[in-house]
Amino acid sequence: MEAGKTRKRLKANKALREIITQFYADSHRAKAEGRPVGWIPPMNGLIELFYAMDIAPVFPENWAPVCAAIGTNKKNFEYTAKRGFSGDLCGYFRNNVGYALEGINEENQPLDGLPEPDFLISFGAGCIPTMKTFQVLCDHFDVPVLRADLPQVAMEDIKEHHIQYAVAQMKRLIRFLEEITGKKFDIDRLRQAVAYTDEACRLWDELMSKRSTIPAPFSAAELGIMFVMVTRHGTEIAVNFLKGVLQEVNEKIARGEGVIPNEKLRLFWDNIPLWYNMKLFNYFEKWDAVVVAETYSAAWSLRMDPNKPLESIAYKTLVSYPLVSCVSLHKRLELIVKAIRAYKIDGAILHSNRSCKPISMGQMDIQKVLAEELSVPSVMFDGDHMDGEKFSMAQFQTRIDAFMEMLLAKKDY
Amino acid sequence: MSTKFKDLYDRHIEMIQEEQRKNERLAIGTLCSYVPVEILHAFNILPVRLWGQSEDISQADALLQIYICPPARHIMALGLAGHYDFLDGIVHSYTCDATCGLFNIWCRNLKPKFSFLLSPPYIDIDEAIEYSLAEHRGFITALENFTKKRFSVDRLRRSINLYNEARAYIKEIYDVKHRGAPVSYLDIYYINLCLQVLPVEMLISLYQDYLLAAKEMVSKGSGKYRILLSGSVISDVDIMGLIEQRGGDIVVDDTCLGFRLVQDRINEDEDPLTALVKYYLRRPPCSSRADFPARKNHVLEMISLFDVDAVIFMHQKFCDPHLSDHPFLKKVLDEKGIPQMQLELEEEEGLTGQVQTRLESFFEILEGK
Ligand code: SF4
Ligand code: SF4
């Protein structure tokens, strides 16, 4: 497996590194000061609530890509295997369980690792591997747990009773957090957090839309900026950072500067990146091709209403997972078709991700729609977003090389 | 073993089609045991659980990757082969990622006339009942629109009554077996399966007859190891047969088709819809809908209720919920000193040499204890 550094070209990456370091440092500081640290699943309205109550959130799922990038994922996989878990389970599960049960005790971890949780939220929601990760954690750490509930509904089918039920869960959560922190919940602070998220989402949408410019100002290799959308929703940090990126991107566009000098092909990427090999996104450059849109990055954006803070975080929690997964294939296809058109895509790369069944299921339907409705060629390759052992560079190259040649020929290059 | 229920199951598709023709009933496929069949029945619809093994699972390759669990791939292959063409629709009540994906892909490619995804709550809090009622009312409205018939509470009451009766008989069959009647688990397997795929009103008297006959058999106990069979979709009757041959007696199960589904009854003294949603919410949850403490409680309860000697886990390859539960449940059993073994089934299920050898050595260990 070929690892190595991605060529990132946005200056904003420097600020991003600082934000990442700060995020982990904040949770350690909270721990040191005796403030509670909670581990939570990603992509939901809990984060706004946490920030509104000065609680440091930790996202094991977000820690996994960090482990993959630095290579500690392999050790974590071993720890999980040692406990009898199947190697076919999602790499996030295998990494996070291994890390929480054993890796966490290691010396000299990058970013100092994760602080142990003081409480946990266990949702009946999201995908099975996330749900079960939290059950393992609840069994392992002897800390208070709030069991919550969130039915899985396709985004287009969400009705008032779904929102009301999710709001009821948020209220339970607030009571639980008040007890944990000994502090009163302040709805105005939540309003503010929701407003920040809404602004971050607006900026994110705008930023993503800039990639429809030809030549594209940045590529999927820069997707690390998504970190703020996962960990810093609900804060001004995300808003300020995204404003900076947007400005940089606008300047590039004004100068007519693309991410690569001579853009010929524009690509779409489906499924999660290979976190241990982000360099893969640069691979397409030998054909002057650039990945300008992904299913994954679109899923982070939604608008929220600060005047209805509880409903907003309830709604966010309800849609976050269905948006990326196959809870509604219909919605997913709609998203993809829209992106293919908006970003003027020449070809699509589908990562058939052994780890992630909910995102991978339906990919054959996606290919059919691309071919039949949009006449956009696509190619699928086998991989895994966390486990390099399940990805073959040689096979990838064979598939991609032929595909790229075909795309170039189709465009008469 | 009596072959009556197996024969019925083998003919279920013909029989349903006959019902469709003769009595103008609709038939709707159900994915997972959380679909409220009583509601379908109250609309005079035949619920048909999608279940089984295709002749050529590779037919699913065009739509589902090979790393999706075999049961989902088998059902997709059956659908593509036209096995389920007679269905008028499909309903999924949310359980796991694989089934939800299967439901979506099925709808897109096989284009059923009616489809519905129901999202039941996971935990038993007051708001969950309210929520679940609203969710089920949405399902009822969709059925009203589809069938052009009005929903009737009285009909639901009658359907509940029928299912209660059928489930109570099955539960009692487990019970007489527990008390020593020489009933093969293979019978129970098909008895359970029939309730999932055939009209309930047809089955009740057959269950009653079977129960009466079982009660008359001499109860002498099998003298075999009393096994709890745990897993998701277990349809591999050869393996069940081998377990019995080798000295095991499957007295109870913790699967997608078994005791869990017949253990409780729907309260008939309450508003029927409320009672129904409470039943589905409070029934011991499947792995996809349960957390560890609930799984632990259920498994331990079954072990004590049925005096279980050992547990055999039969897991489908790529089955995320059960594969993530297993190390935890193993730990629970180890602590209690209850022997267990895990079989992970490959795509081509069946009595492979490896499965045989592993079962052999498991029973040798039990004997040595
Ligand atoms: S990668 Fe997929 S399977 Fe894994 S935790 Fe995320 S959504 Fe779930
Ligand atoms: S519970 Fe397991 S075997 Fe059943 S459909 Fe889901 S993943 Fe497949």
PDB file of C-alpha atoms in Angstrom, chain A residues 39-246:
ATOM      1  CA  TRP A  39     -18.067  10.991  23.602  1.00  0.00           C
ATOM      2  CA  ILE A  40     -20.702  11.207  20.909  1.00  0.00           C
ATOM      3  CA  PRO A  41     -21.439   9.967  17.423  1.00  0.00           C
ATOM      4  CA  PRO A  42     -20.796  12.506  14.696  1.00  0.00           C
ATOM      5  CA  MET A  43     -23.176  14.427  12.489  1.00  0.00           C
ATOM      6  CA  ASN A  44     -26.024  15.376  14.714  1.00  0.00           C
ATOM      7  CA  GLY A  45     -27.457  18.211  16.714  1.00  0.00           C
ATOM      8  CA  LEU A  46     -25.795  17.123  19.930  1.00  0.00           C
ATOM      9  CA  ILE A  47     -22.772  19.171  19.108  1.00  0.00           C
ATOM     10  CA  GLU A  48     -24.666  22.481  19.224  1.00  0.00           C
ATOM     11  CA  LEU A  49     -26.070  21.444  22.564  1.00  0.00           C
ATOM     12  CA  PHE A  50     -22.631  20.549  23.875  1.00  0.00           C
ATOM     13  CA  TYR A  51     -21.103  23.844  22.862  1.00  0.00           C
ATOM     14  CA  ALA A  52     -24.086  25.731  24.254  1.00  0.00           C
ATOM     15  CA  MET A  53     -23.429  24.037  27.604  1.00  0.00           C
ATOM     16  CA  ASP A  54     -19.620  24.338  27.547  1.00  0.00           C
ATOM     17  CA  ILE A  55     -19.116  20.629  27.267  1.00  0.00           C
ATOM     18  CA  ALA A  56     -16.172  19.311  25.308  1.00  0.00           C
ATOM     19  CA  PRO A  57     -17.322  16.870  22.646  1.00  0.00           C
ATOM     20  CA  VAL A  58     -15.176  13.975  21.497  1.00  0.00           C
ATOM     21  CA  PHE A  59     -16.016  12.137  18.298  1.00  0.00           C
ATOM     22  CA  PRO A  60     -14.405   8.717  18.101  1.00  0.00           C
ATOM     23  CA  GLU A  61     -15.476   8.509  14.490  1.00  0.00           C
ATOM     24  CA  ASN A  62     -13.522  11.603  13.685  1.00  0.00           C
ATOM     25  CA  TRP A  63     -10.515  10.252  15.513  1.00  0.00           C
ATOM     26  CA  ALA A  64     -10.467   7.246  13.192  1.00  0.00           C
ATOM     27  CA  PRO A  65      -9.255   9.164  10.111  1.00  0.00           C
ATOM     28  CA  VAL A  66      -6.536  10.667  12.282  1.00  0.00           C
ATOM     29  CA  CYS A  67      -5.462   7.153  13.279  1.00  0.00           C
ATOM     30  CA  ALA A  68      -5.552   6.071   9.639  1.00  0.00           C
ATOM     31  CA  ALA A  69      -3.434   9.013   8.577  1.00  0.00           C
ATOM     32  CA  ILE A  70      -0.767   8.349  11.199  1.00  0.00           C
ATOM     33  CA  GLY A  71      -0.963   4.577  10.931  1.00  0.00           C
ATOM     34  CA  THR A  72      -2.143   3.623  14.429  1.00  0.00           C
ATOM     35  CA  ASN A  73      -5.271   2.108  12.896  1.00  0.00           C
ATOM     36  CA  LYS A  74      -3.454  -1.190  12.367  1.00  0.00           C
ATOM     37  CA  LYS A  75      -2.697  -1.581  16.042  1.00  0.00           C
ATOM     38  CA  ASN A  76      -6.247  -0.665  16.949  1.00  0.00           C
ATOM     39  CA  PHE A  77      -7.550  -3.286  14.527  1.00  0.00           C
ATOM     40  CA  GLU A  78      -5.384  -5.862  16.293  1.00  0.00           C
ATOM     41  CA  TYR A  79      -6.768  -4.912  19.684  1.00  0.00           C
ATOM     42  CA  THR A  80     -10.288  -5.348  18.358  1.00  0.00           C
ATOM     43  CA  ALA A  81      -9.507  -8.673  16.698  1.00  0.00           C
ATOM     44  CA  LYS A  82      -7.959  -9.921  19.928  1.00  0.00           C
ATOM     45  CA  ARG A  83     -11.347  -9.412  21.563  1.00  0.00           C
ATOM     46  CA  GLY A  84     -13.059 -11.592  19.035  1.00  0.00           C
ATOM     47  CA  PHE A  85     -14.636  -8.999  16.766  1.00  0.00           C
ATOM     48  CA  SER A  86     -14.924  -9.909  13.109  1.00  0.00           C
ATOM     49  CA  GLY A  87     -12.520  -8.336  10.647  1.00  0.00           C
ATOM     50  CA  ASP A  88     -15.495  -7.687   8.369  1.00  0.00           C
ATOM     51  CA  LEU A  89     -16.920  -4.996  10.616  1.00  0.00           C
ATOM     52  CA  CYS A  90     -16.579  -1.359   9.607  1.00  0.00           C
ATOM     53  CA  GLY A  91     -13.067   0.020   9.989  1.00  0.00           C
ATOM     54  CA  TYR A  92     -14.362   2.863  12.138  1.00  0.00           C
ATOM     55  CA  PHE A  93     -15.807   0.316  14.539  1.00  0.00           C
ATOM     56  CA  ARG A  94     -12.623  -1.758  14.540  1.00  0.00           C
ATOM     57  CA  ASN A  95     -10.426   1.264  15.017  1.00  0.00           C
ATOM     58  CA  ASN A  96     -12.524   2.994  17.641  1.00  0.00           C
ATOM     59  CA  VAL A  97     -13.250  -0.053  19.739  1.00  0.00           C
ATOM     60  CA  GLY A  98      -9.586  -1.079  19.669  1.00  0.00           C
ATOM     61  CA  TYR A  99      -8.518   2.411  20.517  1.00  0.00           C
ATOM     62  CA  ALA A 100     -10.989   2.889  23.365  1.00  0.00           C
ATOM     63  CA  LEU A 101     -10.312  -0.481  24.944  1.00  0.00           C
ATOM     64  CA  GLU A 102      -6.560  -0.542  24.612  1.00  0.00           C
ATOM     65  CA  GLY A 103      -4.918   2.020  22.332  1.00  0.00           C
ATOM     66  CA  ILE A 104      -5.991   4.842  24.613  1.00  0.00           C
ATOM     67  CA  ASN A 105      -3.503   3.707  27.233  1.00  0.00           C
ATOM     68  CA  GLU A 106      -0.478   4.025  25.007  1.00  0.00           C
ATOM     69  CA  GLU A 107       2.240   6.579  25.667  1.00  0.00           C
ATOM     70  CA  ASN A 108       3.161   9.390  23.295  1.00  0.00           C
ATOM     71  CA  GLN A 109       0.065   9.500  21.176  1.00  0.00           C
ATOM     72  CA  PRO A 110      -0.242  12.116  18.475  1.00  0.00           C
ATOM     73  CA  LEU A 111      -2.343  15.056  19.639  1.00  0.00           C
ATOM     74  CA  ASP A 112      -2.156  13.367  23.054  1.00  0.00           C
ATOM     75  CA  GLY A 113      -4.916  10.980  22.038  1.00  0.00           C
ATOM     76  CA  LEU A 114      -8.431  11.246  23.355  1.00  0.00           C
ATOM     77  CA  PRO A 115      -9.370  11.980  26.946  1.00  0.00           C
ATOM     78  CA  GLU A 116     -11.524   9.265  28.495  1.00  0.00           C
ATOM     79  CA  PRO A 117     -15.253  10.026  28.545  1.00  0.00           C
ATOM     80  CA  ASP A 118     -17.060  11.196  31.672  1.00  0.00           C
ATOM     81  CA  PHE A 119     -20.370  10.243  30.106  1.00  0.00           C
ATOM     82  CA  LEU A 120     -21.687   8.634  26.950  1.00  0.00           C
ATOM     83  CA  ILE A 121     -24.672   9.026  24.697  1.00  0.00           C
ATOM     84  CA  SER A 122     -25.870   5.790  23.155  1.00  0.00           C
ATOM     85  CA  PHE A 123     -28.267   6.198  20.300  1.00  0.00           C
ATOM     86  CA  GLY A 124     -30.474   3.675  18.647  1.00  0.00           C
ATOM     87  CA  ALA A 125     -29.718   5.375  15.375  1.00  0.00           C
ATOM     88  CA  GLY A 126     -27.290   5.835  12.565  1.00  0.00           C
ATOM     89  CA  CYS A 127     -25.686   2.787  11.101  1.00  0.00           C
ATOM     90  CA  ILE A 128     -25.343  -0.443  13.023  1.00  0.00           C
ATOM     91  CA  PRO A 129     -21.543  -0.147  13.440  1.00  0.00           C
ATOM     92  CA  THR A 130     -21.854   3.300  15.051  1.00  0.00           C
ATOM     93  CA  MET A 131     -24.689   2.174  17.268  1.00  0.00           C
ATOM     94  CA  LYS A 132     -22.733  -0.901  18.346  1.00  0.00           C
ATOM     95  CA  THR A 133     -19.488   1.048  18.864  1.00  0.00           C
ATOM     96  CA  PHE A 134     -21.251   3.062  21.518  1.00  0.00           C
ATOM     97  CA  GLN A 135     -22.668  -0.062  23.124  1.00  0.00           C
ATOM     98  CA  VAL A 136     -19.146  -1.465  23.442  1.00  0.00           C
ATOM     99  CA  LEU A 137     -18.006   1.839  24.925  1.00  0.00           C
ATOM    100  CA  CYS A 138     -20.900   1.885  27.400  1.00  0.00           C
ATOM    101  CA  ASP A 139     -19.989  -1.611  28.470  1.00  0.00           C
ATOM    102  CA  HIS A 140     -16.341  -0.697  28.871  1.00  0.00           C
ATOM    103  CA  PHE A 141     -16.303   2.715  30.517  1.00  0.00           C
ATOM    104  CA  ASP A 142     -17.976   2.898  33.852  1.00  0.00           C
ATOM    105  CA  VAL A 143     -19.655   6.259  33.293  1.00  0.00           C
ATOM    106  CA  PRO A 144     -23.217   7.620  33.147  1.00  0.00           C
ATOM    107  CA  VAL A 145     -24.971   6.836  29.885  1.00  0.00           C
ATOM    108  CA  LEU A 146     -27.977   8.411  28.279  1.00  0.00           C
ATOM    109  CA  ARG A 147     -29.762   5.999  26.044  1.00  0.00           C
ATOM    110  CA  ALA A 148     -31.567   7.888  23.370  1.00  0.00           C
ATOM    111  CA  ASP A 149     -33.596   7.021  20.380  1.00  0.00           C
ATOM    112  CA  LEU A 150     -33.791   8.205  16.870  1.00  0.00           C
ATOM    113  CA  PRO A 151     -35.844   6.486  14.235  1.00  0.00           C
ATOM    114  CA  GLN A 152     -34.430   6.160  10.745  1.00  0.00           C
ATOM    115  CA  VAL A 153     -36.528   8.034   8.267  1.00  0.00           C
ATOM    116  CA  ALA A 154     -35.854   8.960   4.683  1.00  0.00           C
ATOM    117  CA  MET A 155     -35.394  12.718   4.495  1.00  0.00           C
ATOM    118  CA  GLU A 156     -38.296  13.168   2.123  1.00  0.00           C
ATOM    119  CA  ASP A 157     -40.612  11.320   4.515  1.00  0.00           C
ATOM    120  CA  ILE A 158     -39.906  13.355   7.631  1.00  0.00           C
ATOM    121  CA  LYS A 159     -43.157  14.451   9.242  1.00  0.00           C
ATOM    122  CA  GLU A 160     -44.064  16.513  12.240  1.00  0.00           C
ATOM    123  CA  HIS A 161     -44.204  13.476  14.555  1.00  0.00           C
ATOM    124  CA  HIS A 162     -40.621  12.565  13.685  1.00  0.00           C
ATOM    125  CA  ILE A 163     -39.452  16.065  14.569  1.00  0.00           C
ATOM    126  CA  GLN A 164     -41.500  16.115  17.760  1.00  0.00           C
ATOM    127  CA  TYR A 165     -40.076  12.784  18.853  1.00  0.00           C
ATOM    128  CA  ALA A 166     -36.547  13.944  18.148  1.00  0.00           C
ATOM    129  CA  VAL A 167     -37.269  17.143  20.103  1.00  0.00           C
ATOM    130  CA  ALA A 168     -38.418  15.003  23.014  1.00  0.00           C
ATOM    131  CA  GLN A 169     -35.082  13.202  22.896  1.00  0.00           C
ATOM    132  CA  MET A 170     -33.246  16.522  22.881  1.00  0.00           C
ATOM    133  CA  LYS A 171     -35.160  17.552  25.996  1.00  0.00           C
ATOM    134  CA  ARG A 172     -34.179  14.322  27.745  1.00  0.00           C
ATOM    135  CA  LEU A 173     -30.626  14.979  26.718  1.00  0.00           C
ATOM    136  CA  ILE A 174     -30.740  18.515  28.110  1.00  0.00           C
ATOM    137  CA  ARG A 175     -31.958  17.237  31.492  1.00  0.00           C
ATOM    138  CA  PHE A 176     -29.185  14.646  31.479  1.00  0.00           C
ATOM    139  CA  LEU A 177     -26.521  17.223  30.630  1.00  0.00           C
ATOM    140  CA  GLU A 178     -27.836  19.601  33.288  1.00  0.00           C
ATOM    141  CA  GLU A 179     -27.343  16.877  35.837  1.00  0.00           C
ATOM    142  CA  ILE A 180     -23.884  16.012  34.581  1.00  0.00           C
ATOM    143  CA  THR A 181     -22.676  19.604  34.545  1.00  0.00           C
ATOM    144  CA  GLY A 182     -24.729  20.975  37.402  1.00  0.00           C
ATOM    145  CA  LYS A 183     -25.502  23.943  35.164  1.00  0.00           C
ATOM    146  CA  LYS A 184     -28.752  25.305  33.769  1.00  0.00           C
ATOM    147  CA  PHE A 185     -29.341  25.067  30.094  1.00  0.00           C
ATOM    148  CA  ASP A 186     -29.666  28.418  28.366  1.00  0.00           C
ATOM    149  CA  ILE A 187     -31.795  28.415  25.230  1.00  0.00           C
ATOM    150  CA  ASP A 188     -30.266  31.656  23.992  1.00  0.00           C
ATOM    151  CA  ARG A 189     -26.863  30.070  23.883  1.00  0.00           C
ATOM    152  CA  LEU A 190     -28.295  27.218  21.866  1.00  0.00           C
ATOM    153  CA  ARG A 191     -29.838  29.775  19.525  1.00  0.00           C
ATOM    154  CA  GLN A 192     -26.423  31.277  19.039  1.00  0.00           C
ATOM    155  CA  ALA A 193     -24.858  27.864  18.399  1.00  0.00           C
ATOM    156  CA  VAL A 194     -27.567  27.034  15.876  1.00  0.00           C
ATOM    157  CA  ALA A 195     -26.979  30.367  14.165  1.00  0.00           C
ATOM    158  CA  TYR A 196     -23.266  29.558  13.853  1.00  0.00           C
ATOM    159  CA  THR A 197     -24.041  26.168  12.354  1.00  0.00           C
ATOM    160  CA  ASP A 198     -26.467  27.700   9.933  1.00  0.00           C
ATOM    161  CA  GLU A 199     -23.889  30.238   8.870  1.00  0.00           C
ATOM    162  CA  ALA A 200     -21.224  27.532   8.548  1.00  0.00           C
ATOM    163  CA  CYS A 201     -23.578  25.518   6.354  1.00  0.00           C
ATOM    164  CA  ARG A 202     -24.324  28.529   4.202  1.00  0.00           C
ATOM    165  CA  LEU A 203     -20.618  29.170   3.762  1.00  0.00           C
ATOM    166  CA  TRP A 204     -19.987  25.509   3.083  1.00  0.00           C
ATOM    167  CA  ASP A 205     -22.603  25.445   0.339  1.00  0.00           C
ATOM    168  CA  GLU A 206     -21.139  28.530  -1.205  1.00  0.00           C
ATOM    169  CA  LEU A 207     -17.645  27.131  -0.982  1.00  0.00           C
ATOM    170  CA  MET A 208     -18.649  23.858  -2.568  1.00  0.00           C
ATOM    171  CA  SER A 209     -20.508  25.641  -5.332  1.00  0.00           C
ATOM    172  CA  LYS A 210     -17.295  27.440  -6.263  1.00  0.00           C
ATOM    173  CA  ARG A 211     -15.981  24.129  -7.486  1.00  0.00           C
ATOM    174  CA  SER A 212     -18.344  24.333 -10.416  1.00  0.00           C
ATOM    175  CA  THR A 213     -16.028  27.001 -11.809  1.00  0.00           C
ATOM    176  CA  ILE A 214     -13.816  25.824 -14.645  1.00  0.00           C
ATOM    177  CA  PRO A 215     -10.995  25.351 -13.823  1.00  0.00           C
ATOM    178  CA  ALA A 216     -11.908  24.141 -10.347  1.00  0.00           C
ATOM    179  CA  PRO A 217     -10.191  26.147  -7.613  1.00  0.00           C
ATOM    180  CA  PHE A 218      -9.692  23.153  -5.301  1.00  0.00           C
ATOM    181  CA  SER A 219     -10.129  19.408  -5.316  1.00  0.00           C
ATOM    182  CA  ALA A 220     -11.138  16.538  -3.083  1.00  0.00           C
ATOM    183  CA  ALA A 221      -7.581  16.438  -1.796  1.00  0.00           C
ATOM    184  CA  GLU A 222      -8.577  19.421   0.325  1.00  0.00           C
ATOM    185  CA  LEU A 223     -11.484  17.670   1.960  1.00  0.00           C
ATOM    186  CA  GLY A 224      -9.758  17.866   5.306  1.00  0.00           C
ATOM    187  CA  ILE A 225     -11.474  21.236   5.677  1.00  0.00           C
ATOM    188  CA  MET A 226     -14.588  19.230   6.461  1.00  0.00           C
ATOM    189  CA  PHE A 227     -13.106  18.809   9.935  1.00  0.00           C
ATOM    190  CA  VAL A 228     -14.762  22.036  11.009  1.00  0.00           C
ATOM    191  CA  MET A 229     -18.127  20.833   9.755  1.00  0.00           C
ATOM    192  CA  VAL A 230     -17.887  17.766  11.962  1.00  0.00           C
ATOM    193  CA  THR A 231     -16.256  19.121  15.086  1.00  0.00           C
ATOM    194  CA  ARG A 232     -16.867  22.847  15.119  1.00  0.00           C
ATOM    195  CA  HIS A 233     -20.451  23.264  14.115  1.00  0.00           C
ATOM    196  CA  GLY A 234     -22.110  25.481  16.678  1.00  0.00           C
ATOM    197  CA  THR A 235     -19.045  27.690  17.026  1.00  0.00           C
ATOM    198  CA  GLU A 236     -17.595  30.796  15.508  1.00  0.00           C
ATOM    199  CA  ILE A 237     -14.424  28.849  14.740  1.00  0.00           C
ATOM    200  CA  ALA A 238     -16.089  27.069  11.834  1.00  0.00           C
ATOM    201  CA  VAL A 239     -17.613  30.278  10.536  1.00  0.00           C
ATOM    202  CA  ASN A 240     -14.366  32.248  10.599  1.00  0.00           C
ATOM    203  CA  PHE A 241     -12.359  29.458   9.098  1.00  0.00           C
ATOM    204  CA  LEU A 242     -14.788  28.916   6.246  1.00  0.00           C
ATOM    205  CA  LYS A 243     -14.897  32.635   5.548  1.00  0.00           C
ATOM    206  CA  GLY A 244     -11.135  32.555   5.170  1.00  0.00           C
ATOM    207  CA  VAL A 245     -11.251  29.590   2.813  1.00  0.00           C
ATOM    208  CA  LEU A 246     -13.971  31.208   0.774  1.00  0.00           C
TER     209      LEU A 246
END
